[in-house]
mmCIF file of C-alpha atoms in Angstrom:
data_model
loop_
_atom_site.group_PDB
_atom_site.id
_atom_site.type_symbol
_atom_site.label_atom_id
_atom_site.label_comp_id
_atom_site.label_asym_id
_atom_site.label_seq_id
_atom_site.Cartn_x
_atom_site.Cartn_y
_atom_site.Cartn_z
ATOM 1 C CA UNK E 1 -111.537 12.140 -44.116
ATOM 2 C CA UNK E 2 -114.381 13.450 -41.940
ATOM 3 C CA UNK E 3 -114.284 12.105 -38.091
ATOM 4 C CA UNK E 4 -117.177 11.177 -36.750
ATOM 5 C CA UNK E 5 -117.977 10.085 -32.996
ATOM 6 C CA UNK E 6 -119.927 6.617 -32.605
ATOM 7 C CA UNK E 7 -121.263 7.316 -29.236
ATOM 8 C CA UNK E 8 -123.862 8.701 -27.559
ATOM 9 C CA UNK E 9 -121.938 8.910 -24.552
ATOM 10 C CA UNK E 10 -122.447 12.918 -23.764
ATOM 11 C CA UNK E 11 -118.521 12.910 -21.258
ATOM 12 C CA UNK E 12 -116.850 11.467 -23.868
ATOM 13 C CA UNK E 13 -118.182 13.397 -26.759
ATOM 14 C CA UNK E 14 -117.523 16.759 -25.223
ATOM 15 C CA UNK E 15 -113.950 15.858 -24.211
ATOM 16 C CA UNK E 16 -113.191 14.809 -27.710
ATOM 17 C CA UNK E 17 -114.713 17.626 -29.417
ATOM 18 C CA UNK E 18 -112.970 19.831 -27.673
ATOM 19 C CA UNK E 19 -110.116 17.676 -28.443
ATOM 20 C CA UNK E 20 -110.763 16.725 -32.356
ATOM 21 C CA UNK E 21 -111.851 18.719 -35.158
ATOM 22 C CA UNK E 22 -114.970 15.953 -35.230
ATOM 23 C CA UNK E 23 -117.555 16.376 -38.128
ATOM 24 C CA UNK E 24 -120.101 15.059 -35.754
ATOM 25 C CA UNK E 25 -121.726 12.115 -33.991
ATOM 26 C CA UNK E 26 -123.641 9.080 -35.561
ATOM 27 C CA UNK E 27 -125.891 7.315 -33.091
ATOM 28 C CA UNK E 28 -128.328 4.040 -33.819
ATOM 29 C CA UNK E 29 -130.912 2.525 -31.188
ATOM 30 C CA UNK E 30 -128.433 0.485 -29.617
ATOM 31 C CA UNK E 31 -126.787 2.971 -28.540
ATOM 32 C CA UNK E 32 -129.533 4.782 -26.868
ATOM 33 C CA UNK E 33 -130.830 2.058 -24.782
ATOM 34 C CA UNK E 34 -127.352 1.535 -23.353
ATOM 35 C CA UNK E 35 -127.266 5.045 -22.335
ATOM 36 C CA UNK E 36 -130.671 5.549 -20.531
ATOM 37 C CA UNK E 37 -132.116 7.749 -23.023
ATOM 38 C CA UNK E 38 -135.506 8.343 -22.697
ATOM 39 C CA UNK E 39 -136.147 8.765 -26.690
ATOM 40 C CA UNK E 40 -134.692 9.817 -30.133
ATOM 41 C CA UNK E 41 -135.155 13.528 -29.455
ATOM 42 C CA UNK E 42 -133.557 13.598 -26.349
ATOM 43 C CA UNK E 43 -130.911 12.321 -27.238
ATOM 44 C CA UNK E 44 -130.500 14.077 -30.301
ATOM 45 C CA UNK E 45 -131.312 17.097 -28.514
ATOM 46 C CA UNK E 46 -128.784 16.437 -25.446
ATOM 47 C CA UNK E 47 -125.728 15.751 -28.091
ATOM 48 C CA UNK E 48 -126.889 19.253 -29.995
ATOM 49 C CA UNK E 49 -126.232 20.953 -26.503
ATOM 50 C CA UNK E 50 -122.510 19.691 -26.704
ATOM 51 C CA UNK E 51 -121.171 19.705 -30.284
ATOM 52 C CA UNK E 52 -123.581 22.690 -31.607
ATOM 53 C CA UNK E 53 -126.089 23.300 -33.934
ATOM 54 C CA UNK E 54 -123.727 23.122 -36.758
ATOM 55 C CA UNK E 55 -122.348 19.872 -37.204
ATOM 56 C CA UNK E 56 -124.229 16.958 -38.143
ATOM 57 C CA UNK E 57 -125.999 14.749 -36.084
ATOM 58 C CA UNK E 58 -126.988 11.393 -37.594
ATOM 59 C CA UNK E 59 -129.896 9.713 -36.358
ATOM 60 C CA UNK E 60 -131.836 6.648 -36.575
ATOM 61 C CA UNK E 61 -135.209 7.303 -39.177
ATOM 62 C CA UNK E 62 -136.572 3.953 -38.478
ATOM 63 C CA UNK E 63 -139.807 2.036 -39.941
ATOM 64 C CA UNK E 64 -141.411 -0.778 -41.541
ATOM 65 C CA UNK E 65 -142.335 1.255 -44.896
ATOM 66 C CA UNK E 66 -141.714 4.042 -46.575
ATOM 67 C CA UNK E 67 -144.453 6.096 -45.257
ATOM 68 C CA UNK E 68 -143.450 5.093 -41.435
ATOM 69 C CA UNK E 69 -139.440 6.281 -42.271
ATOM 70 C CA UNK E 70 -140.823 9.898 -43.752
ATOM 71 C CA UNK E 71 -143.340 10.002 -40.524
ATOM 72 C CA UNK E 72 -140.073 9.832 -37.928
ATOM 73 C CA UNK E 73 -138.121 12.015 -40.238
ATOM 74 C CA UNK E 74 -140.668 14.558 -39.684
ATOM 75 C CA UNK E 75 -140.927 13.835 -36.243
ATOM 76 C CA UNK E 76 -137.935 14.172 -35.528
ATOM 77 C CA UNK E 77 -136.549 16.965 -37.448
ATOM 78 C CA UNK E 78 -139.702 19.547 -36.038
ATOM 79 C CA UNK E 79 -138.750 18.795 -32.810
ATOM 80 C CA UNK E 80 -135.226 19.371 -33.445
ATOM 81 C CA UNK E 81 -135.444 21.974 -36.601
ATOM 82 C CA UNK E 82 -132.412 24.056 -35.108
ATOM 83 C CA UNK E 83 -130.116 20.919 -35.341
ATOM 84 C CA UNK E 84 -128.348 19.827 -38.530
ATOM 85 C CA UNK E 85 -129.378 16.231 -39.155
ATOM 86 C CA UNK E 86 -128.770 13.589 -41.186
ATOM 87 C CA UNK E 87 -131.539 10.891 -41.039
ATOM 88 C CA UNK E 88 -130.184 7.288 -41.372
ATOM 89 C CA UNK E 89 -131.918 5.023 -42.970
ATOM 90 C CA UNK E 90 -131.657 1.263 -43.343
ATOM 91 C CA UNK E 91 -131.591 0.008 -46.894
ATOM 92 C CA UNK E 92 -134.281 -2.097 -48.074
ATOM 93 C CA UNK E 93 -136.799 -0.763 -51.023
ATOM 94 C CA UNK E 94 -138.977 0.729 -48.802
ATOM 95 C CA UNK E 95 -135.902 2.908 -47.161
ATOM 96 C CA UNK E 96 -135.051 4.020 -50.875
ATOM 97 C CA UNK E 97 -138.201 5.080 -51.709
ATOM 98 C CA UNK E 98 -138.289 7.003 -48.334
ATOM 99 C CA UNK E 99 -134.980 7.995 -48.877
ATOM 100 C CA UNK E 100 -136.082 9.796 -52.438
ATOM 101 C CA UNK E 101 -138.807 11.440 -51.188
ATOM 102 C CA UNK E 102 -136.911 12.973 -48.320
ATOM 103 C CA UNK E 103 -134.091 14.418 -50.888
ATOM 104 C CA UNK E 104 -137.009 16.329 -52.424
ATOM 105 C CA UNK E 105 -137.727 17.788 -49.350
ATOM 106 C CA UNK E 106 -134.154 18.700 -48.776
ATOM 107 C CA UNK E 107 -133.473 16.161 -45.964
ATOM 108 C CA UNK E 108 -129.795 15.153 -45.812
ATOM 109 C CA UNK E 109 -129.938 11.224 -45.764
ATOM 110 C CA UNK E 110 -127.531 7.939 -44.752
ATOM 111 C CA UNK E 111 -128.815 4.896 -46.583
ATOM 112 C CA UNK E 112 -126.928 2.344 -44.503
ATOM 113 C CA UNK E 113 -126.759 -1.501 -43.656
ATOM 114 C CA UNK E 114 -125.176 -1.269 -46.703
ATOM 115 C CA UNK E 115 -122.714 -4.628 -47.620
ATOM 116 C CA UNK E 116 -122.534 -4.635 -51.642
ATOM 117 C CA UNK E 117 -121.518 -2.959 -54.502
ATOM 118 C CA UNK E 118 -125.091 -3.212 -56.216
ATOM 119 C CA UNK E 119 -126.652 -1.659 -53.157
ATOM 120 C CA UNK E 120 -124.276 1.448 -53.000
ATOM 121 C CA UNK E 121 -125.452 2.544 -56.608
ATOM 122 C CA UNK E 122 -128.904 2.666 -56.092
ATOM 123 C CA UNK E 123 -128.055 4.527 -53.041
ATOM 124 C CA UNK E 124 -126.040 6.702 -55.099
ATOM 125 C CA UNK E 125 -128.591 6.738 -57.996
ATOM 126 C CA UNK E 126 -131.255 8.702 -55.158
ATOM 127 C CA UNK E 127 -128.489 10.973 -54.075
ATOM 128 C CA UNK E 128 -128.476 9.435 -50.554
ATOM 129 C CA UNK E 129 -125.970 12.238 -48.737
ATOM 130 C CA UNK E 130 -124.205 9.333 -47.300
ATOM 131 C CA UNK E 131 -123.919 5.505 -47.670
ATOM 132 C CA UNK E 132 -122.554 3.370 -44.205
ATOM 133 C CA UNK E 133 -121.048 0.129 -45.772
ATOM 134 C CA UNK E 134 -120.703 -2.016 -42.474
ATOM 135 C CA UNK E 135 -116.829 -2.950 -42.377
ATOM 136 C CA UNK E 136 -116.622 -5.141 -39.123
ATOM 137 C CA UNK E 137 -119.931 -7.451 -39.432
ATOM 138 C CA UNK E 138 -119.081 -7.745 -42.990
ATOM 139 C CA UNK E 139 -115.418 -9.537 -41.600
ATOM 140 C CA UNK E 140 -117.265 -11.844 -39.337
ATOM 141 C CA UNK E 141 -118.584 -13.829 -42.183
ATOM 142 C CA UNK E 142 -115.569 -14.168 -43.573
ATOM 143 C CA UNK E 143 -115.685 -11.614 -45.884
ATOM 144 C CA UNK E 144 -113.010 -8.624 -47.276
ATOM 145 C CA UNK E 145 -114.989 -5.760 -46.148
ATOM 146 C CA UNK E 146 -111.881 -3.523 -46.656
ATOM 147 C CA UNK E 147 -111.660 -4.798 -51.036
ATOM 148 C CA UNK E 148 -115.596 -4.431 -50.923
ATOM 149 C CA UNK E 149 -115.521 -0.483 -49.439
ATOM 150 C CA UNK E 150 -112.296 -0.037 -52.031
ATOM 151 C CA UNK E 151 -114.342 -1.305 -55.047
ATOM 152 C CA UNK E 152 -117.672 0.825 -53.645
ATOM 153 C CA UNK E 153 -115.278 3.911 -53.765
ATOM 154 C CA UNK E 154 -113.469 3.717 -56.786
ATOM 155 C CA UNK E 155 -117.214 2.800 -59.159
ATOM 156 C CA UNK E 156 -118.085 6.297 -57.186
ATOM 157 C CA UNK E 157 -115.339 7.947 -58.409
ATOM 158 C CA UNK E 158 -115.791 6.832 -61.972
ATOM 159 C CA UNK E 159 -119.235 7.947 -61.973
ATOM 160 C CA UNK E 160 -118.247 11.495 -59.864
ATOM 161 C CA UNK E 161 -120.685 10.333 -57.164
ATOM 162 C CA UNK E 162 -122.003 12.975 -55.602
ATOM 163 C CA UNK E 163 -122.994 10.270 -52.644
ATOM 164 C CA UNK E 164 -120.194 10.014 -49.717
ATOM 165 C CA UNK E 165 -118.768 7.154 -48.729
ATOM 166 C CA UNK E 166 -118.523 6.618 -44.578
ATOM 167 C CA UNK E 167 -117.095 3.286 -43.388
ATOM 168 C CA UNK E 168 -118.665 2.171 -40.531
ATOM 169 C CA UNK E 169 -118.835 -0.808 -37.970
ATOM 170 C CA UNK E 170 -115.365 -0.125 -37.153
ATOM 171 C CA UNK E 171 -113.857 -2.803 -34.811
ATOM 172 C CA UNK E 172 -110.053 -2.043 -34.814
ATOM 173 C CA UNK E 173 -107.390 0.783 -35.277
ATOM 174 C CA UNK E 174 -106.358 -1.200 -38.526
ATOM 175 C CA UNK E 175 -109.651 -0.340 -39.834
ATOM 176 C CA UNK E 176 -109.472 2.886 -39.651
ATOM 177 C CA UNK E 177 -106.185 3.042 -41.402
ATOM 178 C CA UNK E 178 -107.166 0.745 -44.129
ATOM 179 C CA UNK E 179 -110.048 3.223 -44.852
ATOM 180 C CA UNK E 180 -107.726 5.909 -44.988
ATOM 181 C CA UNK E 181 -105.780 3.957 -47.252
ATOM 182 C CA UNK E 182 -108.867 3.370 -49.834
ATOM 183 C CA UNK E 183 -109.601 7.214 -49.504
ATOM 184 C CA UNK E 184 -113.473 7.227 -47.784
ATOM 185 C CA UNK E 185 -114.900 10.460 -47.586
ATOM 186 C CA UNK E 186 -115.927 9.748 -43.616
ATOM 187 C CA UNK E 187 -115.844 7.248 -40.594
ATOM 188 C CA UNK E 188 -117.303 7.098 -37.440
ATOM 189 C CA UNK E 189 -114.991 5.807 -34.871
ATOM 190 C CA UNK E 190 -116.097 4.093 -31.425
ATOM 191 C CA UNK E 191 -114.589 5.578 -28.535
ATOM 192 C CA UNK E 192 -112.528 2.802 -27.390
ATOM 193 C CA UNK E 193 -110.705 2.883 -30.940
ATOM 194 C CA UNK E 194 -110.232 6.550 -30.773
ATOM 195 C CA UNK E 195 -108.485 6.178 -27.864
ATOM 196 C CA UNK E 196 -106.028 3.472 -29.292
ATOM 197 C CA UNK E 197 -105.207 6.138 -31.963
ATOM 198 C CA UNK E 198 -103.448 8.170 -29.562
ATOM 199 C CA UNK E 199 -101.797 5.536 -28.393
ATOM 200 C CA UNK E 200 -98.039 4.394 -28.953
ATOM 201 C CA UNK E 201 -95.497 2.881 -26.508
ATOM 202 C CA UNK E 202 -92.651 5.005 -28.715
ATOM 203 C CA UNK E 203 -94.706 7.916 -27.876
ATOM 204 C CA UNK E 204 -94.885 7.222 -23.921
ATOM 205 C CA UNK E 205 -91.389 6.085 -23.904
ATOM 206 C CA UNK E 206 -89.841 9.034 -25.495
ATOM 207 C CA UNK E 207 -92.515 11.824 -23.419
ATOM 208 C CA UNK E 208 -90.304 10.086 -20.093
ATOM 209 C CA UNK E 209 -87.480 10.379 -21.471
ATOM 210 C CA UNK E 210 -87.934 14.114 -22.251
ATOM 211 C CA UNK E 211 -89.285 14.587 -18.671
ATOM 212 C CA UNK E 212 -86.537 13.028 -17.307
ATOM 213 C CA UNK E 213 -83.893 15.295 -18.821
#
């Protein structure tokens, strides 16, 4: 399962590179704004700096239409043509159609916003690199997000997919081990779960005891 950071928070992600064996870092809007970023390349540009120009940086290609999603794409990826992006997209007809066209031109694409079955097969019928089925908002209606990503993954496999599968929206450390469970193919993790995963009292218990003797 591929680890991705969900931060743009530049300490933290070069702590935990160093740290993790992390695939790379997804960032959305939100995320920018909170951090003082100035734009999209900036901040695409000031993450590069950290993890490198090899792993994948995945990065907001937002618009209206069709023709306003393939405009940023462009944008973005000529001011940044050294970095190895992966435009996300949210899914709607128009970010399909976008989503096509960039394939063609041998973009690497994450159709995401994604919350149903029906939706993750016309992702995967484009080739979209990635999918992002949202796992957390998806519980707050009072929904199984967990038996929805388990049913998008296992139609993928059926079909041999060639689309990945990256849960997202992660709230919770029992999240992330449910998507283990159901086998995705990625997940990008919020830093203030990450940290819970190294967590145990067991583990800080027994570390005193060994110090101790």
């Amino acid at each position: 399962m591929k680890i991705f950071l969900d931060t743009i928070d530049l300490t933290e992600i070069k702590k935990y590179n160093e740290i993790l064996e992390i695939a790379g870092v997804t960032t959305n809007p939100n995320l920018a704004r909170r951090f003082g970023m100035s734009d999209d390349i900036e901040m695409v540009k000031e993450i590069g700096k950290v993890i490198g120009k090899n792993k994948e940086i995945h990065v907001e290609a937002f618009g209206d239409t069709s023709e306003e999603i393939i405009k940023n794409s462009h944008r973005i990826k000529k001011n940044c043509s050294n970095l190895n992006l992966v435009f996300k997209i949210p899914f709607s007809e128009e970010g399909v159609k976008a989503a096509k066209f960039l394939k063609k031109e041998k973009y690497s694409t994450n159709l995401h916003l994604i919350f149903s079955v029906g939706q993750a097969i016309i992702s995967s019928s484009v080739n979209s690199n990635y999918i992002c089925p949202l796992i957390g908002r998806l519980d707050d209606i009072g929904h199984d997000a967990i038996d929805n990503l388990s049913k998008i993954i296992s139609s993928y496999k059926i079909y041999n997919s060639k689309t990945l599968v990256m849960g997202s929206s992660i709230r919770n450390l029992n999240h992330v081990i449910n998507c283990y469970k159901i086998g995705v193919d990625a997940i990008t993790i919020p830093m203030k779960v990450v940290k819970e995963m190294f967590n145990h009292p067991l583990t800080d218990t027994g570390y005193q005891s060994f110090k101790k003797d």
